[in-house]
PDB file of C-alpha atoms in Angstrom:
ATOM      1  CA  ALA A   1      10.723   4.911 -36.793  1.00 79.00           C
ATOM      2  CA  GLN A   2       9.803   8.021 -37.818  1.00 86.00           C
ATOM      3  CA  SER A   3      11.273  11.606 -35.997  1.00 92.00           C
ATOM      4  CA  VAL A   4      10.808  15.009 -37.222  1.00 95.00           C
ATOM      5  CA  ALA A   5      13.631  18.034 -36.534  1.00 96.00           C
ATOM      6  CA  GLN A   6      12.565  21.381 -36.300  1.00 97.00           C
ATOM      7  CA  PRO A   7      15.514  23.325 -36.144  1.00 96.00           C
ATOM      8  CA  GLU A   8      14.538  26.381 -34.902  1.00 96.00           C
ATOM      9  CA  ASP A   9      12.687  27.192 -30.973  1.00 96.00           C
ATOM     10  CA  GLN A  10      11.467  30.660 -32.556  1.00 97.00           C
ATOM     11  CA  VAL A  11      11.109  32.614 -36.036  1.00 98.00           C
ATOM     12  CA  ASN A  12      10.894  36.680 -35.600  1.00 98.00           C
ATOM     13  CA  VAL A  13       9.230  38.379 -38.563  1.00 98.00           C
ATOM     14  CA  ALA A  14       7.818  41.535 -38.731  1.00 98.00           C
ATOM     15  CA  GLU A  15       4.593  42.356 -40.061  1.00 97.00           C
ATOM     16  CA  GLY A  16       4.026  42.235 -43.976  1.00 97.00           C
ATOM     17  CA  ASN A  17       7.013  39.950 -44.201  1.00 98.00           C
ATOM     18  CA  PRO A  18       7.083  36.612 -45.837  1.00 97.00           C
ATOM     19  CA  LEU A  19       8.196  34.125 -43.161  1.00 97.00           C
ATOM     20  CA  THR A  20       9.449  29.703 -43.324  1.00 98.00           C
ATOM     21  CA  VAL A  21       8.790  27.364 -40.428  1.00 98.00           C
ATOM     22  CA  LYS A  22      11.644  25.067 -41.273  1.00 98.00           C
ATOM     23  CA  CYS A  23      10.998  21.545 -40.981  1.00 98.00           C
ATOM     24  CA  THR A  24      12.985  18.036 -42.064  1.00 97.00           C
ATOM     25  CA  TYR A  25      12.219  14.593 -41.167  1.00 96.00           C
ATOM     26  CA  SER A  26      13.137  11.065 -41.435  1.00 94.00           C
ATOM     27  CA  VAL A  27      10.919   7.916 -42.209  1.00 90.00           C
ATOM     28  CA  SER A  28      10.384   4.538 -43.884  1.00 86.00           C
ATOM     29  CA  GLY A  29       8.904   4.914 -47.354  1.00 85.00           C
ATOM     30  CA  ASN A  30       6.780   7.598 -48.259  1.00 86.00           C
ATOM     31  CA  PRO A  31       5.657  10.014 -45.768  1.00 89.00           C
ATOM     32  CA  TYR A  32       2.757  11.856 -45.175  1.00 91.00           C
ATOM     33  CA  LEU A  33       3.795  15.372 -43.683  1.00 94.00           C
ATOM     34  CA  PHE A  34       1.697  17.547 -41.593  1.00 95.00           C
ATOM     35  CA  TRP A  35       1.647  21.126 -40.018  1.00 96.00           C
ATOM     36  CA  TYR A  36      -0.354  22.073 -36.863  1.00 96.00           C
ATOM     37  CA  VAL A  37      -0.362  25.633 -35.227  1.00 95.00           C
ATOM     38  CA  GLN A  38      -1.357  26.015 -31.629  1.00 93.00           C
ATOM     39  CA  TYR A  39      -2.724  28.653 -29.314  1.00 89.00           C
ATOM     40  CA  PRO A  40      -1.749  29.337 -26.007  1.00 83.00           C
ATOM     41  CA  ASN A  41      -3.758  26.421 -23.668  1.00 76.00           C
ATOM     42  CA  ARG A  42      -5.275  24.808 -27.283  1.00 80.00           C
ATOM     43  CA  GLY A  43      -5.624  21.738 -29.458  1.00 83.00           C
ATOM     44  CA  LEU A  44      -3.641  21.972 -32.110  1.00 90.00           C
ATOM     45  CA  GLN A  45      -5.619  23.234 -35.709  1.00 92.00           C
ATOM     46  CA  PHE A  46      -4.551  21.666 -38.985  1.00 91.00           C
ATOM     47  CA  LEU A  47      -3.165  24.063 -41.584  1.00 94.00           C
ATOM     48  CA  LEU A  48      -2.216  21.189 -44.597  1.00 94.00           C
ATOM     49  CA  LYS A  49      -0.459  17.989 -45.385  1.00 93.00           C
ATOM     50  CA  TYR A  50       1.424  16.149 -48.229  1.00 94.00           C
ATOM     51  CA  ILE A  51       0.274  13.234 -49.299  1.00 89.00           C
ATOM     52  CA  THR A  52       0.838  13.158 -52.898  1.00 87.00           C
ATOM     53  CA  GLY A  53       0.812  15.000 -55.942  1.00 88.00           C
ATOM     54  CA  ASP A  54       1.938  18.484 -56.177  1.00 91.00           C
ATOM     55  CA  ASN A  55       4.671  19.316 -54.051  1.00 93.00           C
ATOM     56  CA  LEU A  56       3.945  22.573 -52.903  1.00 96.00           C
ATOM     57  CA  VAL A  57       0.473  22.242 -50.839  1.00 95.00           C
ATOM     58  CA  LYS A  58      -1.689  25.082 -49.908  1.00 95.00           C
ATOM     59  CA  GLY A  59      -3.635  25.266 -46.718  1.00 93.00           C
ATOM     60  CA  SER A  60      -5.481  27.649 -43.964  1.00 89.00           C
ATOM     61  CA  TYR A  61      -5.314  31.149 -43.558  1.00 92.00           C
ATOM     62  CA  GLY A  62      -2.648  31.665 -46.351  1.00 95.00           C
ATOM     63  CA  PHE A  63      -0.423  28.810 -45.346  1.00 97.00           C
ATOM     64  CA  GLU A  64       1.526  26.473 -47.853  1.00 97.00           C
ATOM     65  CA  ALA A  65       4.594  24.493 -47.659  1.00 97.00           C
ATOM     66  CA  GLU A  66       7.001  23.171 -50.082  1.00 96.00           C
ATOM     67  CA  PHE A  67       8.045  18.557 -50.334  1.00 96.00           C
ATOM     68  CA  ASN A  68      11.446  18.429 -50.940  1.00 96.00           C
ATOM     69  CA  LYS A  69      12.107  14.947 -51.114  1.00 94.00           C
ATOM     70  CA  SER A  70      15.702  14.953 -51.426  1.00 94.00           C
ATOM     71  CA  GLN A  71      16.279  17.392 -48.707  1.00 96.00           C
ATOM     72  CA  THR A  72      13.810  15.891 -46.671  1.00 96.00           C
ATOM     73  CA  SER A  73      12.070  18.732 -46.398  1.00 97.00           C
ATOM     74  CA  PHE A  74       8.659  20.490 -45.487  1.00 98.00           C
ATOM     75  CA  HIS A  75       8.922  23.886 -44.627  1.00 98.00           C
ATOM     76  CA  LEU A  76       5.632  26.271 -44.259  1.00 98.00           C
ATOM     77  CA  LYS A  77       6.027  29.445 -45.237  1.00 98.00           C
ATOM     78  CA  LYS A  78       3.435  32.357 -45.898  1.00 98.00           C
ATOM     79  CA  PRO A  79       4.301  35.085 -48.767  1.00 97.00           C
ATOM     80  CA  SER A  80       2.773  38.320 -45.720  1.00 97.00           C
ATOM     81  CA  ALA A  81       2.919  37.338 -41.633  1.00 97.00           C
ATOM     82  CA  LEU A  82       0.033  38.454 -39.727  1.00 97.00           C
ATOM     83  CA  VAL A  83       0.411  39.217 -36.141  1.00 96.00           C
ATOM     84  CA  SER A  84      -2.592  36.564 -35.499  1.00 94.00           C
ATOM     85  CA  ASP A  85      -0.164  34.224 -37.164  1.00 96.00           C
ATOM     86  CA  SER A  86       1.487  34.129 -33.796  1.00 96.00           C
ATOM     87  CA  ALA A  87       1.888  30.916 -32.081  1.00 96.00           C
ATOM     88  CA  LEU A  88       3.392  27.780 -31.937  1.00 96.00           C
ATOM     89  CA  TYR A  89       3.864  25.608 -35.206  1.00 97.00           C
ATOM     90  CA  PHE A  90       4.084  21.826 -35.074  1.00 97.00           C
ATOM     91  CA  CYS A  91       5.174  19.416 -38.221  1.00 97.00           C
ATOM     92  CA  ALA A  92       4.168  16.064 -37.959  1.00 95.00           C
ATOM     93  CA  VAL A  93       5.131  12.741 -39.821  1.00 93.00           C
ATOM     94  CA  ARG A  94       3.871   9.322 -40.425  1.00 88.00           C
ATOM     95  CA  ALA A  95       4.314   5.952 -42.732  1.00 81.00           C
ATOM     96  CA  ASN A  96       2.057   5.953 -45.116  1.00 75.00           C
ATOM     97  CA  THR A  97       1.071   2.786 -44.512  1.00 72.00           C
ATOM     98  CA  GLY A  98      -0.169   0.547 -41.399  1.00 68.00           C
ATOM     99  CA  PHE A  99      -0.925   1.893 -38.334  1.00 68.00           C
ATOM    100  CA  GLN A 100       1.924   4.020 -38.328  1.00 73.00           C
ATOM    101  CA  LYS A 101       1.858   7.042 -35.700  1.00 82.00           C
ATOM    102  CA  LEU A 102       1.871  10.859 -36.351  1.00 88.00           C
ATOM    103  CA  VAL A 103       5.146  12.313 -34.597  1.00 92.00           C
ATOM    104  CA  PHE A 104       5.466  15.506 -33.867  1.00 94.00           C
ATOM    105  CA  GLY A 105       8.027  17.895 -33.869  1.00 95.00           C
ATOM    106  CA  THR A 106       9.189  19.951 -31.145  1.00 95.00           C
ATOM    107  CA  GLY A 107       7.504  23.399 -32.204  1.00 96.00           C
ATOM    108  CA  THR A 108       9.039  26.729 -33.361  1.00 97.00           C
ATOM    109  CA  ARG A 109       7.286  29.778 -31.758  1.00 97.00           C
ATOM    110  CA  LEU A 110       6.514  32.183 -34.486  1.00 97.00           C
ATOM    111  CA  LEU A 111       6.570  36.138 -33.726  1.00 97.00           C
ATOM    112  CA  VAL A 112       5.173  38.231 -35.676  1.00 97.00           C
ATOM    113  CA  SER A 113       5.700  41.888 -34.743  1.00 97.00           C
ATOM    114  CA  PRO A 114       3.653  45.132 -35.714  1.00 95.00           C
TER     115      PRO A 114
ATOM    116  CA  GLU B   1     -17.995  21.653 -38.291  1.00 72.00           C
ATOM    117  CA  ALA B   2     -17.697  18.344 -36.543  1.00 79.00           C
ATOM    118  CA  GLU B   3     -15.038  18.062 -33.161  1.00 90.00           C
ATOM    119  CA  VAL B   4     -13.404  15.813 -30.946  1.00 95.00           C
ATOM    120  CA  ALA B   5     -14.842  16.482 -27.158  1.00 96.00           C
ATOM    121  CA  GLN B   6     -13.018  16.168 -24.301  1.00 97.00           C
ATOM    122  CA  SER B   7     -13.673  16.953 -20.804  1.00 97.00           C
ATOM    123  CA  PRO B   8     -12.594  18.464 -17.956  1.00 97.00           C
ATOM    124  CA  ARG B   9     -10.498  21.248 -19.638  1.00 95.00           C
ATOM    125  CA  TYR B  10      -8.572  22.014 -16.658  1.00 96.00           C
ATOM    126  CA  LYS B  11      -7.953  19.403 -13.906  1.00 97.00           C
ATOM    127  CA  ILE B  12      -5.758  19.907 -10.054  1.00 97.00           C
ATOM    128  CA  THR B  13      -5.146  17.152  -8.327  1.00 97.00           C
ATOM    129  CA  GLU B  14      -2.819  16.112  -5.288  1.00 97.00           C
ATOM    130  CA  LYS B  15      -0.200  13.490  -6.002  1.00 96.00           C
ATOM    131  CA  SER B  16      -1.135  10.442  -5.600  1.00 96.00           C
ATOM    132  CA  GLN B  17      -4.552  10.508  -6.088  1.00 97.00           C
ATOM    133  CA  ALA B  18      -6.901   9.424  -8.908  1.00 97.00           C
ATOM    134  CA  VAL B  19      -7.615  11.567 -12.361  1.00 97.00           C
ATOM    135  CA  ALA B  20      -9.684  10.556 -15.439  1.00 97.00           C
ATOM    136  CA  PHE B  21     -10.014  12.602 -18.722  1.00 97.00           C
ATOM    137  CA  TRP B  22     -12.572  11.546 -21.582  1.00 97.00           C
ATOM    138  CA  CYS B  23     -12.767  11.655 -25.270  1.00 97.00           C
ATOM    139  CA  ASP B  24     -15.586  11.682 -27.894  1.00 96.00           C
ATOM    140  CA  PRO B  25     -14.256  11.933 -30.929  1.00 95.00           C
ATOM    141  CA  ILE B  26     -15.831  12.481 -34.106  1.00 94.00           C
ATOM    142  CA  SER B  27     -18.758   9.752 -35.052  1.00 92.00           C
ATOM    143  CA  GLY B  28     -17.328   7.481 -37.683  1.00 89.00           C
ATOM    144  CA  HIS B  29     -13.426   7.786 -36.554  1.00 91.00           C
ATOM    145  CA  ALA B  30     -12.196   4.789 -36.171  1.00 90.00           C
ATOM    146  CA  THR B  31      -9.023   5.469 -35.225  1.00 91.00           C
ATOM    147  CA  LEU B  32      -9.016   7.329 -31.416  1.00 94.00           C
ATOM    148  CA  TYR B  33      -5.081   8.320 -29.702  1.00 95.00           C
ATOM    149  CA  TRP B  34      -3.864   9.933 -26.447  1.00 97.00           C
ATOM    150  CA  TYR B  35      -1.086  12.448 -26.827  1.00 96.00           C
ATOM    151  CA  ARG B  36       0.856  13.331 -24.048  1.00 97.00           C
ATOM    152  CA  GLN B  37       2.203  17.525 -24.665  1.00 94.00           C
ATOM    153  CA  ILE B  38       4.671  18.375 -22.207  1.00 92.00           C
ATOM    154  CA  LEU B  39       5.175  22.237 -21.830  1.00 87.00           C
ATOM    155  CA  GLY B  40       7.480  23.150 -24.399  1.00 83.00           C
ATOM    156  CA  GLN B  41       7.532  20.307 -26.573  1.00 88.00           C
ATOM    157  CA  GLY B  42       5.590  18.564 -28.961  1.00 91.00           C
ATOM    158  CA  PRO B  43       3.053  16.085 -28.251  1.00 94.00           C
ATOM    159  CA  GLU B  44       4.496  12.486 -27.755  1.00 94.00           C
ATOM    160  CA  LEU B  45       1.621   9.435 -28.367  1.00 94.00           C
ATOM    161  CA  LEU B  46       0.540   7.423 -25.257  1.00 96.00           C
ATOM    162  CA  VAL B  47      -1.924   5.189 -26.586  1.00 96.00           C
ATOM    163  CA  GLN B  48      -3.743   4.569 -30.267  1.00 93.00           C
ATOM    164  CA  PHE B  49      -6.756   2.626 -30.864  1.00 93.00           C
ATOM    165  CA  GLN B  50      -8.193   1.027 -33.408  1.00 91.00           C
ATOM    166  CA  ASP B  51     -12.023   0.758 -32.879  1.00 92.00           C
ATOM    167  CA  GLU B  52     -11.995  -1.090 -28.957  1.00 92.00           C
ATOM    168  CA  SER B  53      -8.261  -2.455 -30.024  1.00 92.00           C
ATOM    169  CA  VAL B  54      -5.111  -0.973 -28.873  1.00 93.00           C
ATOM    170  CA  VAL B  55      -2.510  -0.906 -31.907  1.00 91.00           C
ATOM    171  CA  ASP B  56       0.299   0.948 -30.002  1.00 91.00           C
ATOM    172  CA  ASP B  57       0.962   1.343 -26.105  1.00 94.00           C
ATOM    173  CA  SER B  58       4.496   0.785 -26.204  1.00 92.00           C
ATOM    174  CA  GLN B  59       5.361   4.711 -24.342  1.00 92.00           C
ATOM    175  CA  LEU B  60       2.130   4.657 -22.010  1.00 95.00           C
ATOM    176  CA  PRO B  61       3.927   4.043 -18.544  1.00 94.00           C
ATOM    177  CA  LYS B  62       1.593   1.203 -17.744  1.00 93.00           C
ATOM    178  CA  ASP B  63       2.167   0.539 -13.771  1.00 96.00           C
ATOM    179  CA  ARG B  64      -0.076   4.145 -13.557  1.00 97.00           C
ATOM    180  CA  PHE B  65      -2.013   5.141 -17.219  1.00 97.00           C
ATOM    181  CA  SER B  66      -4.482   2.938 -18.156  1.00 97.00           C
ATOM    182  CA  ALA B  67      -6.701   3.796 -21.317  1.00 97.00           C
ATOM    183  CA  GLU B  68      -9.681   1.783 -22.402  1.00 96.00           C
ATOM    184  CA  ARG B  69     -12.753   2.679 -25.907  1.00 95.00           C
ATOM    185  CA  LEU B  70     -14.649   0.096 -24.260  1.00 84.00           C
ATOM    186  CA  LYS B  71     -17.462   0.622 -27.060  1.00 87.00           C
ATOM    187  CA  GLY B  72     -15.176   1.587 -29.844  1.00 84.00           C
ATOM    188  CA  VAL B  73     -16.377   4.781 -29.662  1.00 91.00           C
ATOM    189  CA  ASP B  74     -15.533   7.452 -26.614  1.00 95.00           C
ATOM    190  CA  SER B  75     -12.338   6.934 -24.411  1.00 97.00           C
ATOM    191  CA  THR B  76     -10.839   7.627 -20.782  1.00 97.00           C
ATOM    192  CA  LEU B  77      -7.948   7.825 -19.576  1.00 98.00           C
ATOM    193  CA  LYS B  78      -6.855   7.316 -16.334  1.00 98.00           C
ATOM    194  CA  ILE B  79      -3.645   8.132 -14.248  1.00 97.00           C
ATOM    195  CA  GLN B  80      -3.558   6.368 -10.418  1.00 97.00           C
ATOM    196  CA  PRO B  81      -1.170   7.487  -8.705  1.00 97.00           C
ATOM    197  CA  ALA B  82      -0.898  10.540 -10.061  1.00 97.00           C
ATOM    198  CA  GLU B  83       2.798  11.932  -9.974  1.00 97.00           C
ATOM    199  CA  LEU B  84       3.961  15.674 -10.022  1.00 96.00           C
ATOM    200  CA  GLY B  85       5.719  14.753 -13.443  1.00 95.00           C
ATOM    201  CA  ASP B  86       2.369  13.748 -14.793  1.00 97.00           C
ATOM    202  CA  SER B  87       1.906  17.455 -15.253  1.00 97.00           C
ATOM    203  CA  ALA B  88       1.110  18.356 -19.165  1.00 96.00           C
ATOM    204  CA  MET B  89      -1.557  18.490 -21.546  1.00 94.00           C
ATOM    205  CA  TYR B  90      -3.276  15.778 -22.776  1.00 97.00           C
ATOM    206  CA  LEU B  91      -4.689  15.375 -26.256  1.00 95.00           C
ATOM    207  CA  CYS B  92      -7.290  13.088 -27.673  1.00 96.00           C
ATOM    208  CA  ALA B  93      -7.507  13.794 -31.317  1.00 94.00           C
ATOM    209  CA  SER B  94      -9.158  10.699 -34.029  1.00 93.00           C
ATOM    210  CA  SER B  95      -9.206  10.126 -37.651  1.00 89.00           C
ATOM    211  CA  PRO B  96     -10.596   7.862 -40.381  1.00 84.00           C
ATOM    212  CA  LEU B  97      -9.218   4.313 -41.118  1.00 72.00           C
ATOM    213  CA  ALA B  98      -7.343   5.200 -44.241  1.00 65.00           C
ATOM    214  CA  ALA B  99      -3.526   6.773 -42.773  1.00 61.00           C
ATOM    215  CA  GLY B 100      -3.837   9.811 -45.433  1.00 66.00           C
ATOM    216  CA  TYR B 101      -6.238  11.648 -43.502  1.00 73.00           C
ATOM    217  CA  GLY B 102      -4.856  14.322 -40.778  1.00 77.00           C
ATOM    218  CA  TYR B 103      -5.781  14.176 -37.161  1.00 88.00           C
ATOM    219  CA  THR B 104      -8.676  16.186 -35.852  1.00 91.00           C
ATOM    220  CA  PHE B 105      -7.456  17.698 -32.024  1.00 93.00           C
ATOM    221  CA  GLY B 106      -9.830  17.854 -29.407  1.00 94.00           C
ATOM    222  CA  SER B 107      -8.911  20.902 -26.652  1.00 93.00           C
ATOM    223  CA  GLY B 108      -7.215  19.057 -23.966  1.00 94.00           C
ATOM    224  CA  THR B 109      -7.122  18.586 -20.538  1.00 95.00           C
ATOM    225  CA  ARG B 110      -4.460  20.846 -18.624  1.00 94.00           C
ATOM    226  CA  LEU B 111      -3.304  17.909 -15.812  1.00 97.00           C
ATOM    227  CA  THR B 112      -1.508  20.026 -12.872  1.00 97.00           C
ATOM    228  CA  VAL B 113      -0.037  17.844  -9.930  1.00 97.00           C
ATOM    229  CA  VAL B 114       0.321  19.656  -7.275  1.00 97.00           C
TER     230      VAL B 114
END
């Protein structure tokens, strides 16, 4: 069965500084990996995904993520944080076959201070 | 941009009452998912439909929860009777058939059981 770990409950960063939100995963076979963002009382918004190919994936709002197969990680990054990036971020994984479900981590709250 | 529609946005119900949520996925999306997100946690899959068929309901509390997608389009999730512990955000998502696509989530229904 697949699983996701987000080791940090909260990440604090000053506006303009780079940010990293960590994610590690476990899955049988090759993974499909996703990052979603959630604002208060809203659904999840898709940021980016890794399916195959280049290990560095670029997504919405200037976010990117690096797939590292040997470390089974898929960390979310942004070169320069904005206050408006403050939200809850979820990493998710699914196996690349059949009807495997998308499994989410527990989420990391990102707080960007002015 | 196409959206997943959910209603109602908010629902307050007394324990032991029945409650129902509705979801209309993006047109043409064969797969529909209901997730439950307890405050402070990641979403957990309750049920997954492929067209009108259930492909995963292993985490659905079947003694009180039911879900249907009769014509393979919109879906209803029902709870009867509701319990205090059912208070959560109920998220619906849909995706095309191929496993490499991300899910598109609706805005969710925030259920409060009193």
